[in-house]
Amino acid sequence: MSAPTPKIGRNARLVKDGVVIGLGRNIRTETSAESNEGHSMDSVKPAFSEPGNQTFSWSAEKFYVDGAYLTLLLNGTKFALVFAPTGSPTQAPYETWTGCYLTNVGRDAGMKDGIIEQLKGKALDVTVHDS
């Protein structure tokens, strides 16, 4: 059996409601689960340890074009995202992030690049498409 082929980061795309987030730079997705643990008085080890509440976070950097993303944040607009590691939002592997909303929109206007817009948000659910 051959080793799996690693994905190339520069190919990854973040797609909002079917449209690639244009002039995108860095993309980050993170899924985490809390730990629910119970301890008894007679042991330093947990009596039980189970996965708890899940959280779905994402962020992206892009070149600033207009105020569309700030407007989404101000209006509390929800939308769908697709994280496409190989660039295709329809061919596996890809992830569908639903109930997404923005929690932070920032901008950085330095000497080196154009104006960079940082987007951070949360999602209600994630579906993994591996095949």
mmCIF file with all atom_site columns, C-alpha atoms in Angstrom:
data_model
loop_
_atom_site.group_PDB
_atom_site.id
_atom_site.type_symbol
_atom_site.label_atom_id
_atom_site.label_alt_id
_atom_site.label_comp_id
_atom_site.label_asym_id
_atom_site.label_entity_id
_atom_site.label_seq_id
_atom_site.pdbx_PDB_ins_code
_atom_site.Cartn_x
_atom_site.Cartn_y
_atom_site.Cartn_z
_atom_site.occupancy
_atom_site.B_iso_or_equiv
_atom_site.pdbx_formal_charge
_atom_site.auth_seq_id
_atom_site.auth_comp_id
_atom_site.auth_asym_id
_atom_site.auth_atom_id
_atom_site.pdbx_PDB_model_num
ATOM 1   C CA . MET A 1 1   ? 0.000   0.000  0.000  1.00 0.00 ? 1   MET A CA 1
ATOM 2   C CA . SER A 1 2   ? 1.402   3.388  -0.943 1.00 0.00 ? 2   SER A CA 1
ATOM 3   C CA . ALA A 1 3   ? 1.651   6.353  1.402  1.00 0.00 ? 3   ALA A CA 1
ATOM 4   C CA . PRO A 1 4   ? -1.090  9.003  1.089  1.00 0.00 ? 4   PRO A CA 1
ATOM 5   C CA . THR A 1 5   ? -0.265  12.101 -0.895 1.00 0.00 ? 5   THR A CA 1
ATOM 6   C CA . PRO A 1 6   ? -0.073  15.266 1.235  1.00 0.00 ? 6   PRO A CA 1
ATOM 7   C CA . LYS A 1 7   ? -2.190  18.229 0.182  1.00 0.00 ? 7   LYS A CA 1
ATOM 8   C CA . ILE A 1 8   ? -0.510  21.436 -0.981 1.00 0.00 ? 8   ILE A CA 1
ATOM 9   C CA . GLY A 1 9   ? -1.629  24.438 1.093  1.00 0.00 ? 9   GLY A CA 1
ATOM 10  C CA . ARG A 1 10  ? -1.616  26.878 -1.793 1.00 0.00 ? 10  ARG A CA 1
ATOM 11  C CA . ASN A 1 11  ? -4.361  24.849 -3.518 1.00 0.00 ? 11  ASN A CA 1
ATOM 12  C CA . ALA A 1 12  ? -6.824  25.156 -0.621 1.00 0.00 ? 12  ALA A CA 1
ATOM 13  C CA . ARG A 1 13  ? -9.878  27.354 -1.083 1.00 0.00 ? 13  ARG A CA 1
ATOM 14  C CA . LEU A 1 14  ? -12.600 28.671 1.190  1.00 0.00 ? 14  LEU A CA 1
ATOM 15  C CA . VAL A 1 15  ? -15.924 28.917 -0.616 1.00 0.00 ? 15  VAL A CA 1
ATOM 16  C CA . LYS A 1 16  ? -18.753 31.105 0.767  1.00 0.00 ? 16  LYS A CA 1
ATOM 17  C CA . ASP A 1 17  ? -22.233 30.288 -0.556 1.00 0.00 ? 17  ASP A CA 1
ATOM 18  C CA . GLY A 1 18  ? -20.739 28.725 -3.707 1.00 0.00 ? 18  GLY A CA 1
ATOM 19  C CA . VAL A 1 19  ? -18.236 31.524 -4.462 1.00 0.00 ? 19  VAL A CA 1
ATOM 20  C CA . VAL A 1 20  ? -14.503 31.302 -3.701 1.00 0.00 ? 20  VAL A CA 1
ATOM 21  C CA . ILE A 1 21  ? -13.437 33.935 -1.182 1.00 0.00 ? 21  ILE A CA 1
ATOM 22  C CA . GLY A 1 22  ? -11.407 35.959 -3.652 1.00 0.00 ? 22  GLY A CA 1
ATOM 23  C CA . LEU A 1 23  ? -7.807  37.011 -3.150 1.00 0.00 ? 23  LEU A CA 1
ATOM 24  C CA . GLY A 1 24  ? -7.613  34.660 -0.165 1.00 0.00 ? 24  GLY A CA 1
ATOM 25  C CA . ARG A 1 25  ? -4.382  34.085 1.689  1.00 0.00 ? 25  ARG A CA 1
ATOM 26  C CA . ASN A 1 26  ? -4.363  32.111 4.916  1.00 0.00 ? 26  ASN A CA 1
ATOM 27  C CA . ILE A 1 27  ? -7.191  29.751 5.887  1.00 0.00 ? 27  ILE A CA 1
ATOM 28  C CA . ARG A 1 28  ? -7.630  28.070 9.251  1.00 0.00 ? 28  ARG A CA 1
ATOM 29  C CA . THR A 1 29  ? -10.332 25.691 10.416 1.00 0.00 ? 29  THR A CA 1
ATOM 30  C CA . GLU A 1 30  ? -10.469 24.274 13.922 1.00 0.00 ? 30  GLU A CA 1
ATOM 31  C CA . THR A 1 31  ? -12.808 21.793 15.552 1.00 0.00 ? 31  THR A CA 1
ATOM 32  C CA . SER A 1 32  ? -12.529 21.084 19.250 1.00 0.00 ? 32  SER A CA 1
ATOM 33  C CA . ALA A 1 33  ? -14.386 19.156 21.936 1.00 0.00 ? 33  ALA A CA 1
ATOM 34  C CA . GLU A 1 34  ? -14.454 19.843 25.657 1.00 0.00 ? 34  GLU A CA 1
ATOM 35  C CA . SER A 1 35  ? -13.579 17.074 28.067 1.00 0.00 ? 35  SER A CA 1
ATOM 36  C CA . ASN A 1 36  ? -16.224 15.978 30.571 1.00 0.00 ? 36  ASN A CA 1
ATOM 37  C CA . GLU A 1 37  ? -14.530 14.273 33.495 1.00 0.00 ? 37  GLU A CA 1
ATOM 38  C CA . GLY A 1 38  ? -15.681 13.062 36.875 1.00 0.00 ? 38  GLY A CA 1
ATOM 39  C CA . HIS A 1 39  ? -13.435 12.304 39.832 1.00 0.00 ? 39  HIS A CA 1
ATOM 40  C CA . SER A 1 40  ? -14.144 10.260 42.931 1.00 0.00 ? 40  SER A CA 1
ATOM 41  C CA . MET A 1 41  ? -12.652 10.861 46.368 1.00 0.00 ? 41  MET A CA 1
ATOM 42  C CA . ASP A 1 42  ? -10.607 7.639  46.312 1.00 0.00 ? 42  ASP A CA 1
ATOM 43  C CA . SER A 1 43  ? -8.508  8.172  43.143 1.00 0.00 ? 43  SER A CA 1
ATOM 44  C CA . VAL A 1 44  ? -6.469  10.876 41.442 1.00 0.00 ? 44  VAL A CA 1
ATOM 45  C CA . LYS A 1 45  ? -7.473  9.408  38.071 1.00 0.00 ? 45  LYS A CA 1
ATOM 46  C CA . PRO A 1 46  ? -10.844 10.239 36.494 1.00 0.00 ? 46  PRO A CA 1
ATOM 47  C CA . ALA A 1 47  ? -13.738 7.870  37.174 1.00 0.00 ? 47  ALA A CA 1
ATOM 48  C CA . PHE A 1 48  ? -14.933 8.738  33.683 1.00 0.00 ? 48  PHE A CA 1
ATOM 49  C CA . SER A 1 49  ? -13.748 10.900 30.795 1.00 0.00 ? 49  SER A CA 1
ATOM 50  C CA . GLU A 1 50  ? -15.949 11.576 27.789 1.00 0.00 ? 50  GLU A CA 1
ATOM 51  C CA . PRO A 1 51  ? -15.960 14.045 24.890 1.00 0.00 ? 51  PRO A CA 1
ATOM 52  C CA . GLY A 1 52  ? -18.188 17.038 25.540 1.00 0.00 ? 52  GLY A CA 1
ATOM 53  C CA . ASN A 1 53  ? -19.448 20.118 23.715 1.00 0.00 ? 53  ASN A CA 1
ATOM 54  C CA . GLN A 1 54  ? -17.978 20.700 20.280 1.00 0.00 ? 54  GLN A CA 1
ATOM 55  C CA . THR A 1 55  ? -16.894 24.036 18.812 1.00 0.00 ? 55  THR A CA 1
ATOM 56  C CA . PHE A 1 56  ? -16.281 24.856 15.142 1.00 0.00 ? 56  PHE A CA 1
ATOM 57  C CA . SER A 1 57  ? -14.092 27.906 14.392 1.00 0.00 ? 57  SER A CA 1
ATOM 58  C CA . TRP A 1 58  ? -12.624 29.230 11.169 1.00 0.00 ? 58  TRP A CA 1
ATOM 59  C CA . SER A 1 59  ? -10.548 32.162 9.980  1.00 0.00 ? 59  SER A CA 1
ATOM 60  C CA . ALA A 1 60  ? -9.166  33.527 6.749  1.00 0.00 ? 60  ALA A CA 1
ATOM 61  C CA . GLU A 1 61  ? -7.069  36.387 5.492  1.00 0.00 ? 61  GLU A CA 1
ATOM 62  C CA . LYS A 1 62  ? -7.777  38.083 2.201  1.00 0.00 ? 62  LYS A CA 1
ATOM 63  C CA . PHE A 1 63  ? -6.921  41.235 0.374  1.00 0.00 ? 63  PHE A CA 1
ATOM 64  C CA . TYR A 1 64  ? -9.463  43.947 1.229  1.00 0.00 ? 64  TYR A CA 1
ATOM 65  C CA . VAL A 1 65  ? -11.862 44.780 -1.595 1.00 0.00 ? 65  VAL A CA 1
ATOM 66  C CA . ASP A 1 66  ? -14.936 46.322 0.039  1.00 0.00 ? 66  ASP A CA 1
ATOM 67  C CA . GLY A 1 67  ? -16.968 46.315 3.249  1.00 0.00 ? 67  GLY A CA 1
ATOM 68  C CA . ALA A 1 68  ? -19.024 43.207 2.432  1.00 0.00 ? 68  ALA A CA 1
ATOM 69  C CA . TYR A 1 69  ? -17.656 41.089 5.298  1.00 0.00 ? 69  TYR A CA 1
ATOM 70  C CA . LEU A 1 70  ? -18.028 43.847 7.885  1.00 0.00 ? 70  LEU A CA 1
ATOM 71  C CA . THR A 1 71  ? -21.639 44.214 6.710  1.00 0.00 ? 71  THR A CA 1
ATOM 72  C CA . LEU A 1 72  ? -22.172 40.451 7.237  1.00 0.00 ? 72  LEU A CA 1
ATOM 73  C CA . LEU A 1 73  ? -20.857 40.770 10.799 1.00 0.00 ? 73  LEU A CA 1
ATOM 74  C CA . LEU A 1 74  ? -22.959 43.862 11.583 1.00 0.00 ? 74  LEU A CA 1
ATOM 75  C CA . ASN A 1 75  ? -26.116 42.202 10.235 1.00 0.00 ? 75  ASN A CA 1
ATOM 76  C CA . GLY A 1 76  ? -25.473 38.849 11.956 1.00 0.00 ? 76  GLY A CA 1
ATOM 77  C CA . THR A 1 77  ? -25.836 37.102 8.612  1.00 0.00 ? 77  THR A CA 1
ATOM 78  C CA . LYS A 1 78  ? -25.369 33.327 8.543  1.00 0.00 ? 78  LYS A CA 1
ATOM 79  C CA . PHE A 1 79  ? -23.934 31.522 5.532  1.00 0.00 ? 79  PHE A CA 1
ATOM 80  C CA . ALA A 1 80  ? -22.363 28.241 4.418  1.00 0.00 ? 80  ALA A CA 1
ATOM 81  C CA . LEU A 1 81  ? -18.645 27.671 3.847  1.00 0.00 ? 81  LEU A CA 1
ATOM 82  C CA . VAL A 1 82  ? -16.794 24.864 2.120  1.00 0.00 ? 82  VAL A CA 1
ATOM 83  C CA . PHE A 1 83  ? -13.170 24.208 3.035  1.00 0.00 ? 83  PHE A CA 1
ATOM 84  C CA . ALA A 1 84  ? -11.653 22.645 -0.090 1.00 0.00 ? 84  ALA A CA 1
ATOM 85  C CA . PRO A 1 85  ? -8.108  21.398 0.659  1.00 0.00 ? 85  PRO A CA 1
ATOM 86  C CA . THR A 1 86  ? -7.409  20.542 -2.997 1.00 0.00 ? 86  THR A CA 1
ATOM 87  C CA . GLY A 1 87  ? -9.267  23.545 -4.440 1.00 0.00 ? 87  GLY A CA 1
ATOM 88  C CA . SER A 1 88  ? -12.445 21.715 -5.492 1.00 0.00 ? 88  SER A CA 1
ATOM 89  C CA . PRO A 1 89  ? -15.557 22.364 -3.389 1.00 0.00 ? 89  PRO A CA 1
ATOM 90  C CA . THR A 1 90  ? -17.336 19.361 -4.962 1.00 0.00 ? 90  THR A CA 1
ATOM 91  C CA . GLN A 1 91  ? -14.685 16.636 -5.238 1.00 0.00 ? 91  GLN A CA 1
ATOM 92  C CA . ALA A 1 92  ? -13.595 14.832 -2.064 1.00 0.00 ? 92  ALA A CA 1
ATOM 93  C CA . PRO A 1 93  ? -11.989 15.596 0.238  1.00 0.00 ? 93  PRO A CA 1
ATOM 94  C CA . TYR A 1 94  ? -13.836 18.714 1.359  1.00 0.00 ? 94  TYR A CA 1
ATOM 95  C CA . GLU A 1 95  ? -15.760 19.934 4.408  1.00 0.00 ? 95  GLU A CA 1
ATOM 96  C CA . THR A 1 96  ? -19.112 21.705 4.500  1.00 0.00 ? 96  THR A CA 1
ATOM 97  C CA . TRP A 1 97  ? -19.415 24.223 7.360  1.00 0.00 ? 97  TRP A CA 1
ATOM 98  C CA . THR A 1 98  ? -23.036 25.285 7.965  1.00 0.00 ? 98  THR A CA 1
ATOM 99  C CA . GLY A 1 99  ? -24.596 28.044 10.035 1.00 0.00 ? 99  GLY A CA 1
ATOM 100 C CA . CYS A 1 100 ? -21.427 30.133 9.758  1.00 0.00 ? 100 CYS A CA 1
ATOM 101 C CA . TYR A 1 101 ? -21.231 33.671 11.051 1.00 0.00 ? 101 TYR A CA 1
ATOM 102 C CA . LEU A 1 102 ? -18.490 36.231 11.598 1.00 0.00 ? 102 LEU A CA 1
ATOM 103 C CA . THR A 1 103 ? -17.182 37.051 15.069 1.00 0.00 ? 103 THR A CA 1
ATOM 104 C CA . ASN A 1 104 ? -14.376 39.408 14.037 1.00 0.00 ? 104 ASN A CA 1
ATOM 105 C CA . VAL A 1 105 ? -13.386 41.468 11.000 1.00 0.00 ? 105 VAL A CA 1
ATOM 106 C CA . GLY A 1 106 ? -10.036 43.255 11.143 1.00 0.00 ? 106 GLY A CA 1
ATOM 107 C CA . ARG A 1 107 ? -7.906  45.122 8.659  1.00 0.00 ? 107 ARG A CA 1
ATOM 108 C CA . ASP A 1 108 ? -4.187  45.721 8.443  1.00 0.00 ? 108 ASP A CA 1
ATOM 109 C CA . ALA A 1 109 ? -2.761  48.427 6.187  1.00 0.00 ? 109 ALA A CA 1
ATOM 110 C CA . GLY A 1 110 ? 1.012   48.075 6.245  1.00 0.00 ? 110 GLY A CA 1
ATOM 111 C CA . MET A 1 111 ? 3.862   49.072 3.981  1.00 0.00 ? 111 MET A CA 1
ATOM 112 C CA . LYS A 1 112 ? 4.474   45.596 2.559  1.00 0.00 ? 112 LYS A CA 1
ATOM 113 C CA . ASP A 1 113 ? 1.197   44.327 1.080  1.00 0.00 ? 113 ASP A CA 1
ATOM 114 C CA . GLY A 1 114 ? -2.166  45.718 0.152  1.00 0.00 ? 114 GLY A CA 1
ATOM 115 C CA . ILE A 1 115 ? -4.784  46.090 2.861  1.00 0.00 ? 115 ILE A CA 1
ATOM 116 C CA . ILE A 1 116 ? -5.283  42.678 4.447  1.00 0.00 ? 116 ILE A CA 1
ATOM 117 C CA . GLU A 1 117 ? -8.681  41.766 5.906  1.00 0.00 ? 117 GLU A CA 1
ATOM 118 C CA . GLN A 1 118 ? -8.759  39.170 8.695  1.00 0.00 ? 118 GLN A CA 1
ATOM 119 C CA . LEU A 1 119 ? -11.988 37.219 9.086  1.00 0.00 ? 119 LEU A CA 1
ATOM 120 C CA . LYS A 1 120 ? -12.848 35.042 12.099 1.00 0.00 ? 120 LYS A CA 1
ATOM 121 C CA . GLY A 1 121 ? -16.018 33.108 12.657 1.00 0.00 ? 121 GLY A CA 1
ATOM 122 C CA . LYS A 1 122 ? -17.882 30.148 14.071 1.00 0.00 ? 122 LYS A CA 1
ATOM 123 C CA . ALA A 1 123 ? -20.118 27.462 12.600 1.00 0.00 ? 123 ALA A CA 1
ATOM 124 C CA . LEU A 1 124 ? -22.981 25.386 13.945 1.00 0.00 ? 124 LEU A CA 1
ATOM 125 C CA . ASP A 1 125 ? -21.957 22.131 12.224 1.00 0.00 ? 125 ASP A CA 1
ATOM 126 C CA . VAL A 1 126 ? -19.369 20.518 9.970  1.00 0.00 ? 126 VAL A CA 1
ATOM 127 C CA . THR A 1 127 ? -19.790 17.627 7.540  1.00 0.00 ? 127 THR A CA 1
ATOM 128 C CA . VAL A 1 128 ? -16.698 15.826 6.236  1.00 0.00 ? 128 VAL A CA 1
ATOM 129 C CA . HIS A 1 129 ? -16.767 14.496 2.657  1.00 0.00 ? 129 HIS A CA 1
ATOM 130 C CA . ASP A 1 130 ? -13.886 12.038 2.199  1.00 0.00 ? 130 ASP A CA 1
ATOM 131 C CA . SER A 1 131 ? -15.230 9.922  -0.653 1.00 0.00 ? 131 SER A CA 1
#
